[in-house]
Amino acid sequence: MTAQFLTEEIRRKKSFLCIGLDTDLDKIPAYLLKEEDPIFAFNKAIIDATHHLCVAYKPNTAFYEAYGIKGWKALERTINYLNEKYPEIFTIADAKRGDIGNTSTRYAKAFFENLGFDSVTIAPYMGKDSVEPFLAFKDKYTILLALTSNMGAFDFQTKQLEDQELYKKVLQTSLTYENSENLMYVVGATKASFLTDIRKIVPQSFLLVPGVGAQGGSLQEVCKYGMSDNVGLLVNSSRGIIYASNQEDFAKAAAKKALELQKEMSEELKNRN
Amino acid sequence: MTAQFLTEEIRRKKSFLCIGLDTDLDKIPAYLLKEEDPIFAFNKAIIDATHHLCVAYKPNTAFYEAYGIKGWKALERTINYLNEKYPEIFTIADAKRGDIGNTSTRYAKAFFENLGFDSVTIAPYMGKDSVEPFLAFKDKYTILLALTSNMGAFDFQTKQLEDQELYKKVLQTSLTYENSENLMYVVGATKASFLTDIRKIVPQSFLLVPGVGAQGGSLQEVCKYGMSDNVGLLVNSSRGIIYASNQEDFAKAAAKKALELQKEMSEELKNRN
């Protein structure tokens, strides 16, 4: 998928919502545990109920790895289902990988080719030769952790590295990487006021914004400071949507929450774009 | 396993060798491809031939993930085999993970509890609350990327963050994390002269040193500047050992290469410790 197609889908659906599939067997409705693959059963129901309200799904690999082989099978079934049934949806493997050269290529193949995700999240700490192997894949996107939404972001990311804060240096340096047009960035919504500075460095890139809702960010702030001409925003919500109910109506409840966010997004798109 | 036990094993075996199990179906002897699980068959043969010459094995998860479910099964079988047959061996999941709070806990459970690794490599970019969930596991070690051995390390790690280089800030800050006694660090051997500075900050911590041999680091330099009273070194070699031959004698050839390194290490231990 291209970023241009993603923008078209955002305009068509009047939504830049990404739904995080952080599926946890302790949190899903108990009756699903009788299913052969409860994780996939849950994901499928959520996807079928919400696909028209969002433009992206983001499974966090930690939740799947925690269940071993069973988890990986559920991840595989989920991405296959998305690619077959809803090919217009942008898919994000929230894996936060990063290794050197040929090893990064392995991860890239695992997520882009074997699993068939459109994008993967990557940690920048190891620099250029850990990121470029991902960028070499055409029409696949590498979402670099820039400014994350957690407290630990203040340990290093916001500290001054030479002439600028580390996260800005990461943004600036990443633009010199080969095929940097395949980059997107993770930017924590809880720091919306930082978005002005970020947009000076990457005016058009897509930003994946976690942390609206449960983690306390404001959608209006994010849009005010972060929206670009091509929208350039994917705003994620995970638990706030997928665990809206743990009863049999969970998918319907998820759709209701997704609809609330989609409506807000529709307003923002109308007002600002 | 405790770090004290690891040091005792190093003294007993006169080796601080870690063997990287970066198992690649394109590189293993072709006749193994007929096996039901060629990756595990290869690993098992390498382990059986080299376990007395090394103190640690380090599968890099990228090589397993690249083969999907099949790869994860092989990883599971490999760690189970190590834990059952050679419980005295220190095991490292070279996974370079890192996420926020509850998600990091998922990764920690996946590697420490479900798979049963002694340690896992972690990227520090997301800071305190991304690392501490790993540190909460008793007698399990979190190996933080500090100074990696690749070119990209110069993108950020060696740049000045406030009053010191980023990798030093990572080391220093990590010491303030809860349960920081469960930390070890990845330090690239190709920058052995940096070790003096690193030892000023973490005088006794174990350092996992990749890049001796194929990547050009010198074992003597690493020992001269990096060895502590408790040895505090794990020196890794992957391809140089496991792909010493791609014929039927591959395990024997691997043992020969491992023996060469073990002998050098034995000398260094005698001279310096």
XYZ file of C-alpha atoms in Angstrom:
546
model
C 0.000 0.000 0.000
C 1.173 3.567 -0.666
C 0.863 6.485 1.752
C -1.148 8.275 -0.927
C -3.717 5.480 -0.924
C -3.819 5.682 2.867
C -4.620 9.405 2.692
C -7.394 8.678 0.170
C -8.860 6.084 2.502
C -8.714 8.575 5.396
C -10.690 11.074 3.329
C -13.162 8.469 2.137
C -13.830 7.073 5.602
C -13.459 10.449 7.342
C -11.289 8.712 9.884
C -7.636 8.368 10.697
C -8.275 5.889 13.449
C -5.917 2.996 14.045
C -7.176 0.235 16.319
C -4.596 -1.543 18.431
C -5.195 -5.276 18.645
C -3.503 -5.862 22.013
C -5.445 -9.021 22.579
C -5.183 -10.434 26.070
C -6.856 -13.709 27.045
C -7.460 -12.334 30.534
C -9.493 -9.457 29.162
C -11.558 -10.867 26.338
C -15.091 -12.173 27.020
C -14.783 -15.481 28.849
C -17.142 -17.365 26.538
C -14.632 -16.918 23.680
C -12.108 -19.078 25.528
C -14.042 -22.149 24.362
C -13.125 -21.309 20.748
C -10.313 -23.207 19.062
C -8.396 -19.921 18.573
C -9.901 -17.372 21.013
C -7.420 -14.633 20.081
C -8.333 -14.789 16.417
C -12.039 -15.173 17.202
C -11.857 -11.972 19.245
C -9.837 -10.085 16.613
C -12.125 -11.190 13.795
C -15.219 -9.992 15.651
C -13.582 -6.642 16.464
C -12.402 -6.201 12.875
C -15.759 -7.097 11.347
C -17.486 -4.619 13.666
C -15.080 -1.697 13.247
C -13.362 -1.908 9.828
C -15.552 0.820 8.303
C -14.647 3.239 11.123
C -10.862 2.966 11.016
C -8.118 2.901 8.402
C -5.529 0.795 10.222
C -5.108 -2.085 12.667
C -2.048 -2.464 14.840
C -1.429 -5.778 16.609
C 1.311 -5.386 19.217
C 3.499 -8.473 18.802
C 4.211 -8.716 22.549
C 0.649 -9.869 23.166
C 1.009 -12.658 20.605
C 4.535 -13.741 21.546
C 3.394 -14.052 25.145
C 1.300 -17.053 24.025
C 4.115 -18.730 22.082
C 3.259 -20.741 18.958
C -0.457 -20.354 19.658
C -0.001 -16.588 19.679
C 1.964 -16.533 16.445
C -0.690 -18.622 14.744
C -3.327 -16.136 15.900
C -1.216 -13.246 14.582
C -0.815 -15.009 11.242
C -4.522 -15.708 10.986
C -5.328 -12.093 11.905
C -3.092 -10.519 9.265
C -4.225 -13.046 6.649
C -7.834 -12.250 7.443
C -7.188 -8.516 7.136
C -5.309 -8.879 3.852
C -7.945 -11.130 2.312
C -11.131 -9.560 3.578
C -10.131 -5.893 3.993
C -7.157 -5.210 1.699
C -7.847 -1.459 1.863
C -6.824 -1.442 5.550
C -3.285 -0.330 6.459
C -1.671 -2.896 8.751
C 0.989 -2.158 11.358
C 3.081 -4.781 13.129
C 3.864 -2.989 16.378
C 7.039 -4.956 16.945
C 9.623 -2.287 17.866
C 12.388 -4.334 16.299
C 15.876 -3.179 15.323
C 19.101 -5.046 14.678
C 22.096 -4.769 12.393
C 22.126 -5.134 8.598
C 21.439 -8.705 7.567
C 19.526 -9.402 10.757
C 17.244 -6.416 10.173
C 16.604 -7.813 6.700
C 15.355 -10.996 8.386
C 12.881 -9.041 10.480
C 11.802 -7.057 7.429
C 11.134 -10.272 5.521
C 9.292 -11.766 8.472
C 6.886 -8.845 8.739
C 6.644 -7.488 5.178
C 6.902 -10.665 3.105
C 5.944 -13.669 5.200
C 3.241 -12.066 7.318
C 2.392 -9.401 4.745
C 2.122 -6.340 6.976
C 2.178 -2.896 5.331
C 4.416 -1.482 8.048
C 6.402 -2.261 11.172
C 7.552 -0.153 14.136
C 11.333 0.121 14.605
C 13.583 1.446 17.388
C 16.204 3.909 16.106
C 18.949 3.330 18.681
C 21.187 1.292 16.380
C 21.064 3.900 13.602
C 21.281 3.915 9.831
C 22.303 0.356 8.992
C 19.644 -1.005 11.324
C 16.855 1.003 9.651
C 17.771 1.004 5.939
C 17.195 -2.752 5.454
C 13.529 -2.108 6.236
C 13.351 0.909 3.942
C 14.499 -1.160 0.980
C 11.024 -2.728 0.651
C 8.856 -0.862 -1.867
C 5.434 0.359 -0.698
C 6.179 -0.884 2.799
C 6.559 1.554 5.668
C 8.952 1.702 8.559
C 7.527 3.512 11.558
C 10.427 4.832 13.578
C 10.046 5.441 17.303
C 10.685 9.147 17.604
C 8.952 10.507 20.675
C 7.100 7.865 22.625
C 4.190 8.475 24.972
C 5.593 6.883 28.130
C 7.384 8.471 31.089
C 10.659 6.815 30.051
C 10.663 9.010 26.948
C 12.163 11.685 29.199
C 15.146 9.471 30.055
C 16.835 10.044 26.703
C 14.522 11.136 23.923
C 13.905 14.668 25.120
C 17.476 15.275 26.272
C 19.811 17.481 24.303
C 21.952 15.549 21.808
C 24.583 17.945 20.487
C 22.557 20.857 19.113
C 19.062 19.390 19.456
C 16.981 16.918 21.447
C 17.601 13.268 20.683
C 14.171 12.684 19.168
C 14.699 15.602 16.785
C 18.117 14.264 15.880
C 16.467 10.906 15.147
C 13.936 12.605 12.871
C 16.565 14.750 11.130
C 19.064 11.930 10.680
C 16.424 9.513 9.408
C 15.781 11.862 6.479
C 19.314 11.149 5.231
C 18.668 7.392 5.109
C 18.242 5.753 1.722
C 14.563 5.399 0.753
C 13.578 7.680 3.614
C 10.268 8.271 1.802
C 9.231 4.934 3.330
C 9.422 6.330 6.858
C 6.644 7.166 9.258
C 7.124 8.034 12.938
C 5.716 7.154 16.339
C 4.921 10.368 18.195
C 3.249 10.246 21.604
C 0.004 12.146 21.708
C 0.560 13.145 25.298
C 3.139 15.610 24.028
C 1.022 17.334 21.405
C 2.785 20.665 21.903
C 5.979 19.028 20.625
C 4.211 18.432 17.320
C 4.935 21.912 16.022
C 8.664 21.266 16.225
C 8.257 17.804 14.737
C 6.308 19.150 11.773
C 9.157 21.570 11.049
C 11.411 18.555 10.452
C 8.944 16.132 8.843
C 6.138 18.301 7.441
C 4.336 15.577 5.453
C 5.285 12.250 7.004
C 2.643 10.099 8.588
C 2.770 10.127 12.386
C 1.439 7.158 14.332
C 0.046 8.661 17.512
C -0.607 6.326 20.423
C -2.066 7.444 23.679
C -5.196 9.362 22.749
C -7.913 8.524 25.260
C -6.698 6.075 27.930
C -3.219 7.612 27.975
C -4.625 11.092 28.150
C -3.761 12.857 24.881
C -6.177 15.263 23.249
C -7.303 14.565 19.704
C -7.929 18.264 19.092
C -4.386 19.182 20.137
C -2.915 16.448 17.969
C -4.879 17.649 14.953
C -4.187 21.313 15.594
C -0.421 20.853 15.685
C 0.095 17.624 13.785
C -2.227 17.493 10.792
C -0.585 18.075 7.420
C -2.020 18.703 3.928
C -2.185 14.957 3.334
C -3.602 14.492 6.862
C -0.425 12.631 7.885
C -1.922 11.231 11.070
C -2.876 7.802 12.309
C -4.293 8.030 15.800
C -4.332 4.766 17.686
C -6.604 3.516 20.401
C -6.261 -0.013 21.739
C -7.832 -0.872 25.088
C -10.320 1.987 24.951
C -11.938 0.318 21.952
C -11.324 -3.400 22.103
C -12.149 -3.792 25.809
C -15.162 -1.479 25.840
C -17.135 -4.496 27.052
C -16.169 -7.988 28.142
C -19.623 -9.401 27.508
C -21.158 -10.914 24.412
C -21.767 -7.426 23.047
C -18.010 -6.664 23.005
C -17.788 -6.158 19.235
C -20.797 -3.881 19.184
C -19.387 -1.933 22.153
C -16.043 -1.635 20.343
C -17.789 -0.303 17.250
C -19.610 2.268 19.382
C -16.325 3.551 20.842
C -14.693 3.539 17.398
C -17.655 5.490 16.019
C -17.250 8.147 18.710
C -13.626 8.651 17.719
C -14.436 8.527 14.015
C -17.007 11.292 14.463
C -14.497 13.480 16.243
C -12.010 12.806 13.475
C -14.563 13.626 10.815
C -15.092 17.013 12.501
C -11.372 17.660 12.656
C -10.951 16.763 8.978
C -13.794 19.089 8.015
C -12.468 21.980 10.070
C -8.800 21.737 9.316
C -8.266 20.066 5.984
C 20.784 -18.560 36.891
C 22.813 -15.974 38.828
C 25.697 -13.928 37.455
C 27.860 -15.452 40.199
C 27.167 -18.950 38.867
C 28.004 -17.690 35.367
C 31.386 -16.451 36.583
C 32.044 -19.825 38.241
C 31.228 -21.585 34.989
C 33.586 -19.263 33.123
C 36.399 -20.180 35.514
C 35.574 -23.881 35.371
C 35.437 -24.017 31.580
C 38.178 -21.403 31.098
C 35.948 -19.773 28.545
C 33.679 -16.798 28.291
C 32.537 -17.731 24.823
C 28.951 -17.169 23.733
C 27.890 -18.883 20.526
C 25.325 -17.098 18.408
C 22.746 -19.445 16.918
C 21.847 -17.321 13.876
C 20.576 -20.331 12.017
C 19.886 -19.735 8.352
C 18.436 -22.462 6.121
C 20.466 -21.090 3.201
C 23.697 -21.646 5.060
C 23.346 -24.923 6.913
C 24.489 -28.169 5.250
C 22.000 -29.051 2.524
C 21.518 -32.638 3.689
C 19.915 -31.340 6.917
C 17.019 -29.881 4.935
C 15.557 -33.379 4.727
C 15.076 -33.382 8.501
C 11.635 -32.689 9.938
C 13.039 -29.624 11.759
C 16.331 -28.698 10.055
C 16.886 -25.601 12.216
C 16.698 -27.580 15.434
C 18.711 -30.469 13.968
C 21.477 -28.000 13.114
C 21.344 -26.261 16.504
C 21.347 -29.548 18.389
C 24.428 -30.775 16.540
C 26.242 -27.465 17.113
C 25.301 -27.456 20.805
C 26.322 -31.066 21.382
C 29.680 -30.411 19.728
C 30.501 -27.118 21.441
C 28.746 -26.951 24.850
C 31.964 -27.742 26.783
C 33.804 -24.866 25.081
C 31.338 -22.072 25.727
C 29.234 -20.758 28.609
C 26.355 -19.224 26.668
C 24.222 -19.606 23.542
C 22.479 -16.702 21.909
C 19.788 -17.372 19.311
C 18.917 -14.174 17.451
C 15.126 -14.187 17.219
C 15.128 -12.546 13.771
C 16.427 -15.765 12.224
C 13.581 -17.741 13.778
C 10.804 -15.241 13.151
C 11.819 -15.151 9.502
C 10.496 -18.725 9.233
C 7.192 -17.983 10.973
C 5.579 -20.709 13.087
C 8.193 -23.237 11.955
C 10.922 -20.904 13.209
C 9.250 -20.360 16.574
C 8.877 -24.087 17.025
C 12.588 -24.512 16.331
C 13.420 -21.753 18.827
C 11.236 -23.419 21.445
C 12.830 -26.796 20.843
C 16.309 -25.259 21.012
C 15.796 -23.510 24.344
C 14.036 -26.564 25.777
C 16.928 -28.751 24.698
C 19.446 -26.390 26.289
C 17.507 -26.136 29.543
C 17.034 -29.907 29.819
C 20.375 -31.175 28.619
C 22.745 -28.350 29.591
C 21.146 -26.375 32.443
C 24.549 -24.917 33.348
C 24.563 -22.924 30.098
C 23.523 -19.256 30.189
C 20.921 -18.579 27.516
C 20.358 -15.263 25.761
C 17.354 -14.407 23.613
C 18.842 -11.808 21.291
C 15.517 -10.149 20.663
C 16.283 -6.428 21.093
C 12.765 -5.789 22.346
C 11.468 -2.756 24.194
C 7.994 -1.374 24.742
C 6.052 0.427 27.450
C 5.120 -0.954 30.863
C 2.519 -3.691 30.604
C 3.622 -4.558 27.073
C 7.233 -5.000 28.196
C 5.931 -7.344 30.874
C 4.419 -9.448 28.093
C 7.774 -9.710 26.359
C 9.472 -10.520 29.659
C 7.009 -13.327 30.288
C 7.403 -14.626 26.755
C 11.181 -14.926 27.040
C 11.792 -15.538 30.754
C 8.781 -17.662 31.711
C 7.305 -19.302 28.636
C 10.511 -19.939 26.734
C 12.714 -20.064 29.836
C 15.660 -17.957 28.696
C 18.072 -16.632 31.334
C 18.332 -13.258 29.626
C 17.078 -11.093 26.799
C 18.554 -8.136 24.898
C 16.622 -4.866 25.181
C 16.803 -1.502 23.389
C 17.003 1.461 25.807
C 15.373 4.158 23.660
C 12.049 4.125 25.536
C 13.719 4.497 28.941
C 12.977 3.461 32.495
C 9.421 2.155 32.312
C 10.300 0.079 29.254
C 13.243 -1.628 31.009
C 12.085 -2.082 34.603
C 9.367 -4.643 33.768
C 12.173 -6.966 32.636
C 14.283 -6.255 35.723
C 11.485 -7.388 38.002
C 12.230 -11.052 37.232
C 14.562 -12.599 39.798
C 17.738 -14.303 38.542
C 16.902 -13.229 35.015
C 19.083 -10.739 33.180
C 18.263 -7.848 30.925
C 21.041 -7.082 28.476
C 20.704 -3.455 27.500
C 22.029 -2.230 24.156
C 24.649 0.302 25.164
C 27.249 0.622 22.443
C 26.561 -1.605 19.461
C 29.139 -2.827 16.968
C 27.598 -1.537 13.766
C 28.278 1.668 11.804
C 24.878 3.046 12.785
C 26.102 3.203 16.396
C 27.708 6.502 15.390
C 24.349 7.988 14.377
C 23.253 8.542 17.974
C 24.999 6.385 20.551
C 28.366 8.136 20.456
C 26.930 11.623 20.181
C 26.962 14.000 23.109
C 23.766 13.909 25.196
C 23.871 16.804 27.617
C 27.147 16.274 29.502
C 28.099 12.856 28.107
C 27.727 10.582 25.105
C 24.347 8.919 24.742
C 25.645 5.402 25.408
C 27.245 6.582 28.653
C 24.024 8.290 29.635
C 22.230 4.999 28.965
C 24.676 3.157 31.229
C 24.535 5.790 33.960
C 20.767 6.159 33.897
C 20.199 2.412 33.878
C 21.941 2.183 37.241
C 19.093 4.201 38.750
C 16.482 1.684 37.563
C 14.862 -0.591 40.121
C 16.583 -4.000 40.310
C 19.455 -2.672 38.211
C 21.563 -5.560 39.528
C 19.790 -7.635 36.875
C 21.362 -5.613 34.071
C 24.061 -6.608 31.634
C 25.073 -4.601 28.558
C 25.769 -5.086 24.876
C 29.089 -3.439 24.038
C 30.499 -3.728 20.520
C 33.966 -5.238 20.449
C 35.008 -3.100 17.516
C 35.216 -0.201 19.923
C 37.390 -1.825 22.575
C 39.073 1.449 23.477
C 35.697 2.707 24.690
C 35.741 -0.057 27.287
C 37.871 1.917 29.732
C 35.196 4.586 29.965
C 32.452 1.991 30.176
C 34.173 0.198 33.065
C 34.287 3.494 34.975
C 30.472 3.488 34.949
C 29.730 -0.254 35.250
C 32.871 -1.785 36.791
C 31.449 -5.260 37.474
C 28.515 -5.762 35.125
C 28.626 -8.461 32.505
C 29.205 -7.124 29.007
C 27.964 -9.101 26.030
C 30.499 -8.394 23.315
C 29.506 -9.182 19.728
C 31.787 -8.723 16.797
C 34.982 -10.498 17.742
C 36.301 -12.285 14.677
C 34.086 -11.755 11.600
C 33.276 -8.179 12.630
C 36.901 -7.424 13.346
C 37.246 -6.855 17.082
C 40.313 -8.024 18.988
C 39.855 -10.408 21.899
C 43.045 -9.168 23.544
C 41.862 -5.555 23.463
C 38.486 -6.516 24.864
C 40.107 -8.398 27.737
C 42.691 -5.727 28.427
C 40.118 -2.968 28.836
C 36.948 -4.870 29.615
C 37.716 -7.727 32.001
C 36.640 -7.211 35.611
C 37.408 -9.122 38.815
C 34.445 -11.415 38.167
C 35.503 -11.634 34.485
C 32.334 -9.775 33.479
C 32.639 -10.678 29.809
C 30.679 -12.810 27.397
C 32.273 -12.706 23.973
C 30.026 -13.821 21.168
C 30.821 -15.406 17.846
C 28.038 -16.549 15.535
C 28.823 -17.150 11.870
C 32.534 -17.671 12.497
C 31.680 -20.789 14.479
C 28.383 -22.195 13.264
C 29.180 -21.849 9.557
C 32.805 -23.009 9.741
C 31.769 -25.758 7.321
C 28.605 -26.448 5.347
C 29.418 -30.126 4.909
C 28.618 -33.145 7.058
C 31.526 -32.229 9.347
C 29.888 -28.890 10.257
C 29.538 -29.650 13.975
C 33.121 -30.849 14.232
C 34.321 -27.772 12.327
C 32.289 -25.567 14.679
C 33.868 -27.245 17.701
C 37.325 -26.640 16.214
C 36.630 -22.914 15.819
C 35.111 -22.750 19.303
C 38.167 -24.516 20.716
C 40.486 -21.926 19.120
C 38.564 -19.133 20.817
C 38.333 -21.022 24.101
C 42.127 -21.479 24.125
C 42.680 -17.764 23.579
C 40.211 -17.042 26.367
C 41.925 -19.493 28.693
C 45.195 -17.610 28.114
C 43.546 -14.266 28.795
C 41.956 -15.582 31.997
C 45.319 -16.915 33.170
C 47.155 -13.677 32.387
C 44.672 -11.136 33.617
C 42.496 -12.682 36.300
